[in-house]
XYZ file of C-alpha atoms in Angstrom:
685
model
C 0.091 0.032 -0.022
C -0.114 1.932 -2.139
C 0.408 0.346 -5.532
C 3.943 0.846 -7.071
C 4.476 3.301 -9.760
C 6.806 1.867 -12.520
C 7.300 3.148 -15.998
C 5.021 6.067 -15.319
C 2.008 3.956 -14.290
C 0.523 2.350 -11.163
C 0.587 -1.425 -10.842
C -1.717 -3.657 -8.780
C 1.197 -4.677 -6.507
C 2.843 -2.881 -3.582
C 6.497 -2.578 -2.760
C 6.044 -4.898 0.288
C 4.472 -7.694 -1.836
C 7.743 -9.002 -3.031
C 8.955 -10.845 0.149
C 7.451 -14.190 -0.636
C 7.780 -14.323 -4.552
C 11.318 -12.851 -4.169
C 12.236 -15.352 -1.559
C 10.943 -18.144 -3.657
C 12.887 -17.102 -6.747
C 15.916 -16.415 -4.576
C 15.895 -19.918 -3.178
C 15.509 -21.383 -6.691
C 18.280 -19.273 -7.989
C 20.683 -20.187 -5.146
C 20.055 -23.896 -5.747
C 20.427 -23.401 -9.426
C 23.678 -21.406 -8.955
C 25.218 -24.049 -6.645
C 24.170 -26.798 -9.172
C 25.872 -24.968 -12.092
C 28.977 -24.215 -10.121
C 29.257 -27.799 -9.008
C 28.716 -28.994 -12.528
C 31.414 -26.714 -13.900
C 33.978 -27.528 -11.134
C 33.501 -31.279 -11.518
C 33.357 -31.484 -15.279
C 35.482 -28.639 -16.653
C 38.218 -31.121 -17.543
C 35.750 -32.899 -19.888
C 35.121 -29.778 -22.027
C 38.003 -30.323 -24.373
C 35.642 -31.715 -27.028
C 34.275 -30.001 -30.141
C 32.390 -27.033 -29.037
C 33.570 -27.470 -25.483
C 34.938 -23.894 -25.341
C 31.395 -22.592 -26.076
C 29.878 -24.668 -23.296
C 32.624 -23.601 -20.828
C 32.054 -20.012 -21.715
C 28.381 -20.520 -21.388
C 28.649 -21.888 -17.840
C 31.095 -19.247 -16.617
C 28.981 -16.414 -17.831
C 25.824 -18.117 -16.406
C 27.500 -18.434 -13.020
C 28.370 -14.744 -13.006
C 24.983 -13.718 -14.220
C 23.199 -15.799 -11.546
C 25.398 -14.314 -8.912
C 24.350 -10.742 -9.921
C 20.679 -11.853 -10.021
C 20.989 -13.419 -6.565
C 22.390 -10.231 -5.131
C 19.681 -8.202 -6.714
C 17.012 -10.540 -5.498
C 18.516 -10.509 -1.925
C 18.311 -6.654 -1.962
C 14.619 -6.703 -3.233
C 13.618 -9.144 -0.462
C 15.378 -7.189 2.208
C 13.963 -3.839 1.145
C 10.511 -5.351 0.700
C 10.591 -6.437 4.366
C 11.075 -2.875 5.675
C 8.454 -0.460 6.868
C 4.740 -1.069 7.185
C 1.787 -1.186 4.789
C 1.178 2.555 5.137
C 4.820 3.588 5.615
C 6.556 2.841 2.270
C 9.327 5.337 2.980
C 12.034 2.644 3.906
C 11.134 1.021 0.549
C 11.629 3.952 -1.659
C 14.629 2.280 -3.416
C 12.436 -0.622 -4.498
C 11.582 0.955 -7.918
C 15.340 1.220 -8.831
C 15.928 -2.381 -7.770
C 13.062 -3.562 -9.882
C 14.383 -1.718 -12.874
C 17.815 -3.473 -12.366
C 16.075 -6.778 -11.956
C 14.028 -6.366 -15.132
C 17.114 -5.260 -16.970
C 18.851 -8.406 -16.031
C 16.259 -10.396 -17.902
C 17.639 -9.052 -21.189
C 21.055 -10.827 -20.897
C 19.400 -13.804 -19.294
C 17.111 -14.204 -22.352
C 19.828 -13.673 -24.736
C 22.133 -16.219 -23.020
C 19.315 -18.774 -22.700
C 18.752 -18.413 -26.423
C 22.412 -18.971 -27.135
C 22.533 -21.928 -24.993
C 19.573 -23.467 -26.704
C 21.253 -22.717 -30.132
C 24.478 -24.356 -29.088
C 22.843 -27.450 -27.691
C 20.830 -27.740 -30.901
C 24.227 -27.999 -32.851
C 24.534 -31.529 -31.436
C 27.793 -30.931 -29.558
C 29.591 -34.162 -28.875
C 30.612 -33.594 -25.300
C 30.047 -35.212 -21.891
C 26.420 -36.067 -21.529
C 26.245 -34.859 -18.008
C 27.451 -31.357 -18.991
C 25.126 -31.291 -21.951
C 22.072 -32.419 -19.859
C 22.957 -29.812 -17.206
C 22.998 -27.004 -19.772
C 19.619 -28.220 -21.191
C 18.187 -28.094 -17.689
C 19.558 -24.596 -17.179
C 18.006 -23.407 -20.518
C 14.552 -24.958 -19.615
C 14.716 -23.338 -16.087
C 15.631 -19.985 -17.599
C 12.717 -19.952 -19.905
C 10.344 -21.207 -17.178
C 11.363 -18.196 -15.003
C 11.111 -15.719 -17.837
C 7.534 -16.979 -18.907
C 6.493 -16.930 -15.230
C 7.667 -13.295 -14.984
C 5.743 -12.249 -18.110
C 2.557 -13.917 -16.662
C 3.072 -12.089 -13.452
C 3.406 -8.793 -15.152
C 0.123 -9.417 -17.014
C -1.616 -10.346 -13.766
C -0.497 -7.152 -11.877
C -1.184 -4.900 -14.841
C -3.801 -2.241 -13.751
C -5.776 -0.914 -16.729
C -6.351 2.303 -14.737
C -2.807 2.675 -13.723
C -1.999 5.214 -16.399
C -4.724 7.498 -15.089
C -3.799 6.962 -11.427
C -0.079 7.461 -11.686
C -0.045 11.192 -12.206
C -2.093 11.629 -9.136
C 0.068 9.349 -7.151
C 3.200 11.317 -7.924
C 1.566 14.643 -7.323
C 0.238 13.747 -3.888
C -3.250 14.497 -2.661
C -2.321 17.769 -0.969
C -1.381 19.302 -4.330
C -4.976 19.206 -5.510
C -7.817 21.360 -4.405
C -11.165 19.839 -3.634
C -12.615 20.630 -7.074
C -9.724 18.984 -8.881
C -9.846 16.010 -6.486
C -13.534 15.599 -7.146
C -13.076 15.827 -10.933
C -10.260 13.289 -10.786
C -12.315 10.809 -8.654
C -15.370 11.140 -10.991
C -13.079 10.528 -14.033
C -11.562 7.505 -12.366
C -14.965 6.216 -11.455
C -16.196 6.560 -15.074
C -13.118 4.795 -16.377
C -13.284 2.092 -13.720
C -16.937 1.458 -14.633
C -15.843 0.932 -18.311
C -13.038 -1.323 -17.305
C -15.147 -3.427 -14.933
C -17.907 -3.809 -17.586
C -15.320 -5.098 -20.053
C -13.973 -7.544 -17.543
C -17.510 -8.790 -16.646
C -18.345 -9.229 -20.374
C -15.244 -11.246 -20.881
C -15.846 -13.376 -17.816
C -19.538 -13.908 -18.843
C -18.877 -14.275 -22.446
C -21.069 -17.467 -22.606
C -24.102 -15.664 -21.112
C -26.716 -14.385 -23.571
C -26.855 -10.718 -24.660
C -30.493 -9.809 -24.143
C -31.618 -6.536 -22.574
C -31.611 -7.972 -18.993
C -28.055 -9.205 -19.396
C -26.830 -5.883 -20.723
C -28.625 -4.090 -17.732
C -26.977 -6.523 -15.331
C -23.566 -5.958 -16.794
C -23.918 -2.180 -16.333
C -25.292 -2.571 -12.731
C -22.453 -4.885 -11.731
C -19.860 -2.689 -13.264
C -21.128 0.373 -11.462
C -21.225 -1.559 -8.165
C -17.569 -2.641 -8.435
C -16.417 0.860 -9.563
C -18.354 2.475 -6.750
C -16.718 0.192 -4.194
C -13.016 0.059 -5.485
C -12.432 3.349 -7.319
C -11.763 5.527 -4.314
C -8.989 3.380 -2.647
C -5.395 2.539 -3.447
C -5.569 -0.996 -2.005
C -3.870 -3.876 -3.723
C -5.107 -7.510 -3.161
C -2.554 -8.305 -0.602
C -3.521 -5.223 1.400
C -7.110 -6.505 1.576
C -5.869 -10.022 2.651
C -3.770 -8.415 5.426
C -6.654 -6.244 6.514
C -9.065 -9.204 6.783
C -6.415 -11.143 8.743
C -6.012 -8.290 11.235
C -9.751 -7.801 11.426
C -10.297 -11.435 12.287
C -7.794 -11.292 15.061
C -9.041 -7.960 16.348
C -12.588 -9.325 16.365
C -11.610 -12.463 18.323
C -9.615 -10.350 20.690
C -12.669 -8.087 21.434
C -14.923 -11.150 21.827
C -12.523 -12.808 24.290
C -12.230 -9.633 26.321
C -16.019 -9.203 26.634
C -18.035 -10.301 29.618
C -20.276 -13.382 29.185
C -23.329 -12.876 27.088
C -25.436 -10.160 28.695
C -27.980 -9.731 25.914
C -30.392 -12.185 27.412
C -30.620 -11.497 31.148
C -33.336 -13.986 31.732
C -34.482 -17.188 30.117
C -37.151 -16.810 27.439
C -40.631 -17.794 28.637
C -42.409 -20.951 27.422
C -44.377 -19.075 24.618
C -41.186 -17.721 23.058
C -39.513 -21.180 23.403
C -42.415 -22.979 21.967
C -42.576 -20.560 19.011
C -38.850 -21.008 18.405
C -39.258 -24.830 18.563
C -42.214 -24.715 16.073
C -40.440 -22.513 13.726
C -37.232 -24.596 13.902
C -39.168 -27.705 13.037
C -40.747 -25.893 10.117
C -37.330 -24.775 8.929
C -36.015 -28.304 9.320
C -38.889 -29.548 7.151
C -38.907 -26.926 4.427
C -35.157 -26.749 4.055
C -35.498 -29.993 2.122
C -37.502 -28.178 -0.554
C -35.040 -25.266 -0.696
C -32.132 -27.852 -1.102
C -34.183 -29.834 -3.775
C -34.573 -26.674 -5.908
C -30.767 -26.891 -6.581
C -31.343 -30.204 -8.425
C -28.721 -32.945 -8.974
C -25.488 -30.921 -8.342
C -26.186 -30.447 -4.677
C -27.605 -33.946 -4.285
C -24.429 -35.478 -5.708
C -22.322 -33.145 -3.502
C -24.242 -34.288 -0.403
C -24.134 -37.999 -1.452
C -20.841 -38.437 -3.324
C -20.768 -42.193 -3.068
C -24.386 -43.276 -3.489
C -26.076 -40.213 -5.122
C -25.294 -41.162 -8.764
C -26.519 -44.651 -8.167
C -29.800 -43.463 -6.745
C -30.644 -41.070 -9.450
C -28.812 -42.667 -12.350
C -31.925 -44.281 -13.725
C -33.658 -40.933 -13.999
C -30.701 -39.354 -15.798
C -30.912 -41.979 -18.590
C -34.765 -42.229 -18.672
C -36.647 -41.077 -21.775
C -39.116 -38.306 -21.214
C -42.514 -39.808 -20.428
C -46.015 -38.449 -19.926
C -45.413 -38.381 -16.229
C -42.612 -35.873 -16.640
C -44.653 -33.817 -19.152
C -47.321 -33.429 -16.447
C -44.803 -31.569 -14.309
C -44.495 -28.859 -16.934
C -40.811 -28.357 -16.670
C -38.015 -28.753 -19.203
C -34.677 -30.500 -19.129
C -35.393 -32.308 -15.906
C -33.621 -35.642 -16.398
C -31.296 -36.055 -13.320
C -32.819 -33.047 -11.601
C -36.250 -34.757 -11.115
C -34.672 -37.861 -9.596
C -32.632 -35.793 -7.089
C -35.730 -33.723 -6.282
C -37.729 -36.942 -5.521
C -34.966 -38.271 -3.374
C -34.446 -35.031 -1.418
C -38.061 -34.368 -0.712
C -39.371 -37.895 -0.328
C -42.399 -36.974 -2.499
C -43.901 -38.838 -5.503
C -43.911 -37.451 -9.093
C -47.660 -36.842 -8.793
C -47.020 -34.387 -5.931
C -45.297 -31.903 -8.164
C -47.265 -29.223 -10.029
C -44.356 -27.574 -11.852
C -40.601 -27.808 -11.995
C -38.593 -25.285 -14.004
C -34.869 -25.122 -14.521
C -35.058 -22.255 -16.939
C -32.162 -19.980 -15.970
C -31.360 -16.513 -17.238
C -30.393 -13.187 -15.709
C -33.312 -12.068 -13.412
C -35.065 -15.440 -14.140
C -34.596 -18.124 -11.516
C -35.525 -21.871 -11.513
C -38.249 -22.907 -9.153
C -40.536 -25.745 -8.304
C -44.115 -26.042 -6.982
C -45.180 -29.177 -5.036
C -47.965 -30.422 -2.758
C -46.625 -31.183 0.684
C -49.243 -33.449 2.205
C -47.449 -33.820 5.570
C -47.698 -30.089 6.277
C -50.793 -29.564 4.067
C -49.180 -26.818 2.063
C -48.410 -25.769 -1.472
C -44.642 -25.198 -1.528
C -42.952 -22.863 -3.917
C -39.139 -23.380 -3.728
C -36.833 -20.933 -5.514
C -33.289 -21.973 -6.283
C -30.257 -20.066 -5.065
C -27.120 -19.037 -6.965
C -25.827 -21.791 -9.223
C -24.727 -20.016 -12.502
C -23.100 -16.839 -13.875
C -26.539 -15.541 -14.633
C -27.498 -15.858 -11.005
C -24.324 -14.124 -9.930
C -25.243 -11.155 -12.178
C -28.662 -11.129 -10.612
C -27.027 -10.970 -7.142
C -24.726 -8.137 -8.130
C -27.468 -5.914 -9.617
C -27.561 -4.381 -6.149
C -29.021 -0.901 -6.592
C -32.352 -0.250 -5.128
C -35.595 -0.067 -7.068
C -39.170 0.941 -6.084
C -41.775 -1.854 -6.158
C -45.393 -1.368 -7.111
C -47.013 -3.421 -4.254
C -50.489 -3.410 -2.763
C -49.418 -4.106 0.738
C -50.295 -0.783 2.443
C -46.573 -0.075 3.094
C -44.756 3.129 2.204
C -41.170 3.134 0.859
C -41.561 -0.214 -1.051
C -38.013 -0.478 -2.329
C -35.763 -3.551 -2.584
C -32.625 -5.025 -4.268
C -33.108 -4.603 -7.931
C -31.890 -7.922 -9.249
C -33.655 -10.006 -6.678
C -36.915 -8.110 -7.024
C -36.804 -8.618 -10.826
C -36.265 -12.384 -10.291
C -39.178 -12.514 -7.746
C -41.419 -10.739 -10.303
C -40.521 -13.301 -12.938
C -41.539 -16.167 -10.666
C -44.685 -14.273 -9.577
C -45.708 -13.866 -13.216
C -45.124 -17.554 -14.006
C -47.099 -18.591 -10.907
C -50.081 -16.329 -11.706
C -50.121 -15.901 -15.460
C -49.438 -19.550 -16.253
C -52.021 -20.674 -13.748
C -49.570 -22.742 -11.769
C -50.922 -21.837 -8.251
C -54.517 -22.040 -9.599
C -53.848 -25.626 -10.656
C -52.245 -26.417 -7.257
C -55.090 -25.031 -5.254
C -57.708 -26.670 -7.416
C -56.158 -29.994 -6.322
C -55.787 -29.038 -2.663
C -57.935 -25.968 -1.926
C -57.578 -26.322 1.817
C -53.801 -26.167 1.741
C -51.860 -22.930 2.637
C -49.120 -21.412 0.557
C -45.463 -21.649 1.704
C -42.579 -20.018 -0.164
C -39.046 -21.116 0.559
C -35.544 -20.560 -0.787
C -31.826 -20.496 0.058
C -29.398 -17.676 -0.516
C -30.425 -15.741 -3.705
C -33.536 -17.991 -3.674
C -34.269 -16.910 -0.111
C -34.240 -13.262 -1.136
C -36.554 -13.921 -4.145
C -38.882 -16.047 -1.995
C -39.180 -13.270 0.581
C -40.110 -10.702 -2.000
C -42.372 -13.247 -3.776
C -44.129 -13.745 -0.457
C -44.699 -10.054 -0.175
C -46.163 -9.967 -3.673
C -48.497 -12.981 -3.035
C -49.599 -12.049 0.522
C -52.564 -9.995 -0.503
C -53.987 -12.971 -2.513
C -52.997 -15.525 0.052
C -53.303 -14.103 3.679
C -52.208 -17.445 5.295
C -49.023 -17.441 3.363
C -45.688 -18.302 5.172
C -42.169 -17.777 4.007
C -38.998 -19.456 5.194
C -35.853 -17.785 3.960
C -32.560 -19.726 4.541
C -29.420 -17.610 4.593
C -31.003 -14.686 2.756
C -28.900 -11.577 1.716
C -29.009 -8.707 4.083
C -29.320 -6.001 1.476
C -32.854 -6.900 0.381
C -35.704 -4.829 1.779
C -36.374 -1.270 2.827
C -37.132 -0.568 6.472
C -40.860 -0.546 5.974
C -40.959 -3.743 3.992
C -38.604 -5.473 6.571
C -41.104 -4.616 9.361
C -43.986 -5.738 7.211
C -42.372 -9.071 6.357
C -41.977 -9.984 10.064
C -45.643 -10.958 10.089
C -45.243 -13.982 7.796
C -41.419 -14.517 7.144
C -38.849 -16.380 9.147
C -35.216 -16.247 8.187
C -32.530 -18.727 9.247
C -28.888 -17.775 9.608
C -26.003 -20.026 10.507
C -22.971 -18.828 12.438
C -20.829 -16.123 10.656
C -22.435 -16.707 7.276
C -21.383 -13.706 5.186
C -24.408 -13.491 2.947
C -26.943 -12.508 5.645
C -24.509 -9.761 6.464
C -23.798 -8.699 2.885
C -25.071 -5.377 1.652
C -23.456 -2.390 -0.068
C -23.625 -0.486 3.187
C -21.897 -3.308 5.112
C -19.209 -3.576 2.393
C -18.510 0.073 2.830
C -18.253 -0.523 6.609
C -15.908 -3.406 5.952
C -13.806 -1.230 3.742
C -13.670 1.440 6.377
C -12.578 -1.071 8.941
C -9.939 -2.590 6.698
C -8.460 0.862 6.066
C -8.430 1.752 9.700
C -6.810 -1.453 10.827
C -4.152 -1.317 8.166
C -3.365 2.336 9.038
C -3.063 1.465 12.744
C -0.896 -1.625 12.269
C 2.820 -1.296 13.039
C 3.943 -4.587 11.633
C 5.197 -5.291 8.066
C 2.823 -7.055 5.725
C 4.744 -10.272 5.428
C 4.628 -10.817 9.142
C 0.875 -10.037 9.175
C 0.258 -12.657 6.412
C 2.472 -15.299 7.989
C 0.887 -14.807 11.383
C -2.590 -14.747 9.821
C -2.039 -18.011 7.952
C -0.940 -19.709 11.170
C -3.846 -18.191 13.082
C -6.462 -19.274 10.510
C -5.110 -22.793 10.416
C -4.188 -23.482 14.058
C -5.552 -20.614 16.080
C -3.715 -19.017 18.837
C -3.749 -15.849 20.950
C -5.246 -13.012 18.884
C -3.587 -10.422 21.116
C -0.048 -11.376 20.012
C -0.149 -9.088 17.026
C -0.750 -5.419 17.958
C -3.091 -3.486 15.676
C -2.640 -0.082 17.258
C 0.115 2.356 16.490
C 2.698 2.849 19.233
C 2.026 6.171 20.799
C -1.707 5.942 19.956
C -3.119 9.332 19.257
C -4.040 9.463 15.602
C -6.449 11.792 13.859
C -9.557 10.304 12.325
C -8.928 8.578 9.065
C -10.365 10.086 5.985
C -10.793 8.699 2.493
C -7.654 7.177 1.032
C -6.834 8.865 -2.273
C -4.982 7.223 -5.025
C -1.586 8.399 -3.922
C 1.818 7.101 -2.882
C 1.913 9.156 0.331
C -0.411 7.627 2.960
C -3.758 6.358 3.889
C -4.182 9.470 6.055
C -5.063 11.893 3.360
C -7.912 14.354 2.772
C -10.618 13.179 0.468
C -14.252 13.333 -0.302
C -16.476 15.111 2.194
C -19.066 12.437 1.905
C -16.686 9.845 3.258
C -15.869 9.942 6.919
C -13.745 7.482 8.889
C -14.493 8.765 12.374
C -15.751 5.740 14.435
C -18.958 7.449 15.453
C -19.999 8.837 12.166
C -22.861 7.219 10.193
C -22.109 5.604 6.950
C -23.035 7.569 3.948
C -24.666 5.494 1.214
C -25.077 6.627 -2.398
C -28.690 7.256 -3.424
C -28.716 4.081 -5.546
C -27.561 1.972 -2.608
C -29.634 2.926 0.449
C -29.679 0.936 3.707
C -31.548 -2.292 3.114
C -32.484 -5.046 5.540
C -32.947 -8.828 5.730
C -36.495 -10.289 5.643
C -38.644 -11.265 8.644
C -37.827 -12.511 12.032
C -34.444 -14.093 12.229
C -33.418 -17.348 13.900
C -29.637 -17.485 14.497
C -27.857 -20.795 14.818
C -24.591 -20.230 16.725
C -21.879 -22.722 17.206
C -21.110 -23.599 20.835
C -17.589 -23.745 22.018
C -14.798 -24.482 19.534
C -14.686 -27.585 17.485
C -11.468 -26.746 15.508
C -10.913 -24.180 12.765
C -12.554 -26.215 9.976
C -13.806 -29.409 11.550
C -17.593 -29.743 11.723
C -17.935 -33.375 12.789
C -18.376 -32.444 16.483
C -19.930 -28.965 16.045
C -22.907 -28.274 18.305
C -25.305 -25.474 17.814
C -27.798 -23.379 19.783
C -30.776 -21.469 18.370
C -32.274 -18.125 19.428
C -34.246 -15.303 17.993
C -32.001 -12.443 16.821
C -32.481 -8.819 15.882
C -31.413 -7.686 12.413
C -28.839 -5.196 14.004
C -26.710 -8.285 14.996
C -26.016 -8.764 11.295
C -25.097 -5.116 10.560
C -21.368 -6.024 10.295
C -19.513 -8.643 8.254
C -17.697 -10.996 10.632
C -14.391 -12.464 9.475
C -13.532 -16.145 10.168
C -12.651 -19.352 8.431
C -16.354 -20.465 8.316
C -17.807 -17.241 6.866
C -18.198 -18.900 3.524
C -18.780 -22.494 4.494
C -21.623 -21.457 6.984
C -23.549 -20.486 3.795
C -23.491 -23.836 2.140
C -26.867 -25.514 2.167
C -25.545 -28.953 3.171
C -23.764 -27.413 6.196
C -26.915 -25.518 7.088
C -28.969 -28.757 6.850
C -26.543 -30.591 9.163
C -26.660 -27.774 11.666
C -30.547 -27.841 11.564
C -30.458 -31.651 12.135
C -28.249 -31.173 15.169
C -30.298 -28.371 16.691
C -33.583 -30.023 16.191
C -32.359 -33.362 17.635
C -30.719 -31.532 20.580
C -33.793 -29.556 21.411
C -35.942 -32.734 21.201
C -33.647 -34.437 23.659
C -33.865 -31.338 25.979
C -37.705 -31.487 25.895
C -37.774 -35.037 26.999
C -34.608 -35.144 29.112
C -34.411 -31.771 30.868
C -31.308 -31.126 33.065
C -31.618 -32.659 36.381
C -34.530 -34.981 35.356
C -34.418 -38.728 36.076
C -36.054 -39.751 32.809
C -33.979 -41.793 30.450
C -36.174 -41.514 27.369
C -34.794 -42.685 24.076
C -35.724 -39.884 21.711
C -33.930 -41.186 18.598
C -37.133 -42.717 17.174
C -39.354 -39.698 17.882
C -40.571 -37.642 15.009
C -39.825 -33.819 15.316
C -43.548 -33.184 14.818
C -44.359 -35.286 17.922
C -41.992 -33.463 20.318
C -42.974 -30.124 18.939
C -46.589 -30.926 19.613
C -45.758 -31.822 23.195
C -43.671 -28.698 23.646
C -46.531 -26.437 22.475
C -48.955 -28.145 24.715
C -46.902 -27.742 27.814
């Protein structure tokens, strides 16, 4: 931090990022140099053959050249280890060293080419010497090609625009010039991001929805990244420091004081009832993913169980379902839900931007018509997720400020139109008119299900929605309060998605910048310590994250300069800890849907191990998900199979608690009890 300026442009690499790659190349060069020197000393007497003088000269020059390169690499590694992330002063000689190192590639490439040419002349000398030189030529070209690939990777398309500002320094620009520069950079960044996204999603169609999604996603990325001078390693170091800081704060806190008394029987009974419902309906949310999730959950037996359906020719039974391209999907859905084919009204795996797969089934056990919407499984779904600006909804729900996540609301509207216009719900309720409507989904599907439930509520007053791991940035405050009447969300552990919104990402960026600026350790130590901490744990207090001497002014927006994080920037961006976050008009504060059940892991079961994990369930307020938590399970806690295992554990543990309370003498075997049985008894007590 910040990105280095070489050849008059900024690069996506900092001067303290060369410790590990430099040390790796240095180790390789030293071993190589020792091998070549040994080869020459042991076999120089055998170079009196035809062409031996050329080979001898080649080895001598290569030994000298490698020695110079080793000295240069040693200097690069030593300089890169100096200073801190925000104090690049001790590394000011890095640019000159890199120029020297790059210049040394020219004689190395030339000498490797000469070596290849001489070997190609079929010189009749000692085979050991010839093979050794062949190896040196191969290694030389491998290193040269790797360097070229690295240069391409760290190339920043915006570097030419950012370098002049970096060299001038932020204090040399007035606020008007600074604002103009930032606006220009944001426009250029939007164009660059849109080009990147189009290349990444080249296989996605090019209809109007896709083009809109490309623009929305590019604008989101440019809004988030264009006002900082962070390189990828800075973000990794910041996340590492935040995780340790977060654990340190948690360890220093008193035991949980949020709940000062045990919840009463009504609240506990309500929680038990909703947990049992979540446990039941999560099967439908998982089934909507089709065969990929089923095979992932059952790697050894899954293919055998659904293999017959994969190879089966379409029959009238499948046509009755109304879906397309079912094949393996239908078999996995039947296995996951335990239903029969005749229980399904419609299954669709049609997948485009803003158009999600879904299924509609009759659940006779709960006497409900279940609509399950699939979560993220494709590039089209990712574009739907990333269309994160807010849009107003035309809803007849008596609520003002009906705004929501644009991409997800578009997807919910698509499913709504299919259900109503195609007569899918009418068909379902003509078969089972006494059943109630239940809408479920996981992840992106949970967000779409919550919005779909709001759209359908006026026509189906008894509707219920179960949203598993929904995104946080979904509903306006008014819609969030309205959804509490019929929606229950389930969140596991530190799952990042229920904490993910543009506002929370801005907060995360603010915290990363603050912790980086306040850290007095070099980046390589932060990353080494962080890897050890993530893998094996330890004491989070061992790595200070505050500057010695303490008193620092409030951080402000980091501009795109070489000087420091602590610069003056946009007046709309404040880093004081007590200042509210400012959100752009297109990205207002949005909230998760409904009442929230939080499953928290009890104790520690290892950094990654889940076999012995135990969970507790409680009602939680949305404010508890107003910050992104860093941890090794922040991504795995979102996986549907992990959530299903946690639900199984919680439901079975609470069933055992009902029949074997602490201190009781009963020794009831609850393994054979159905969750519906113990939940009925719990609600009657």
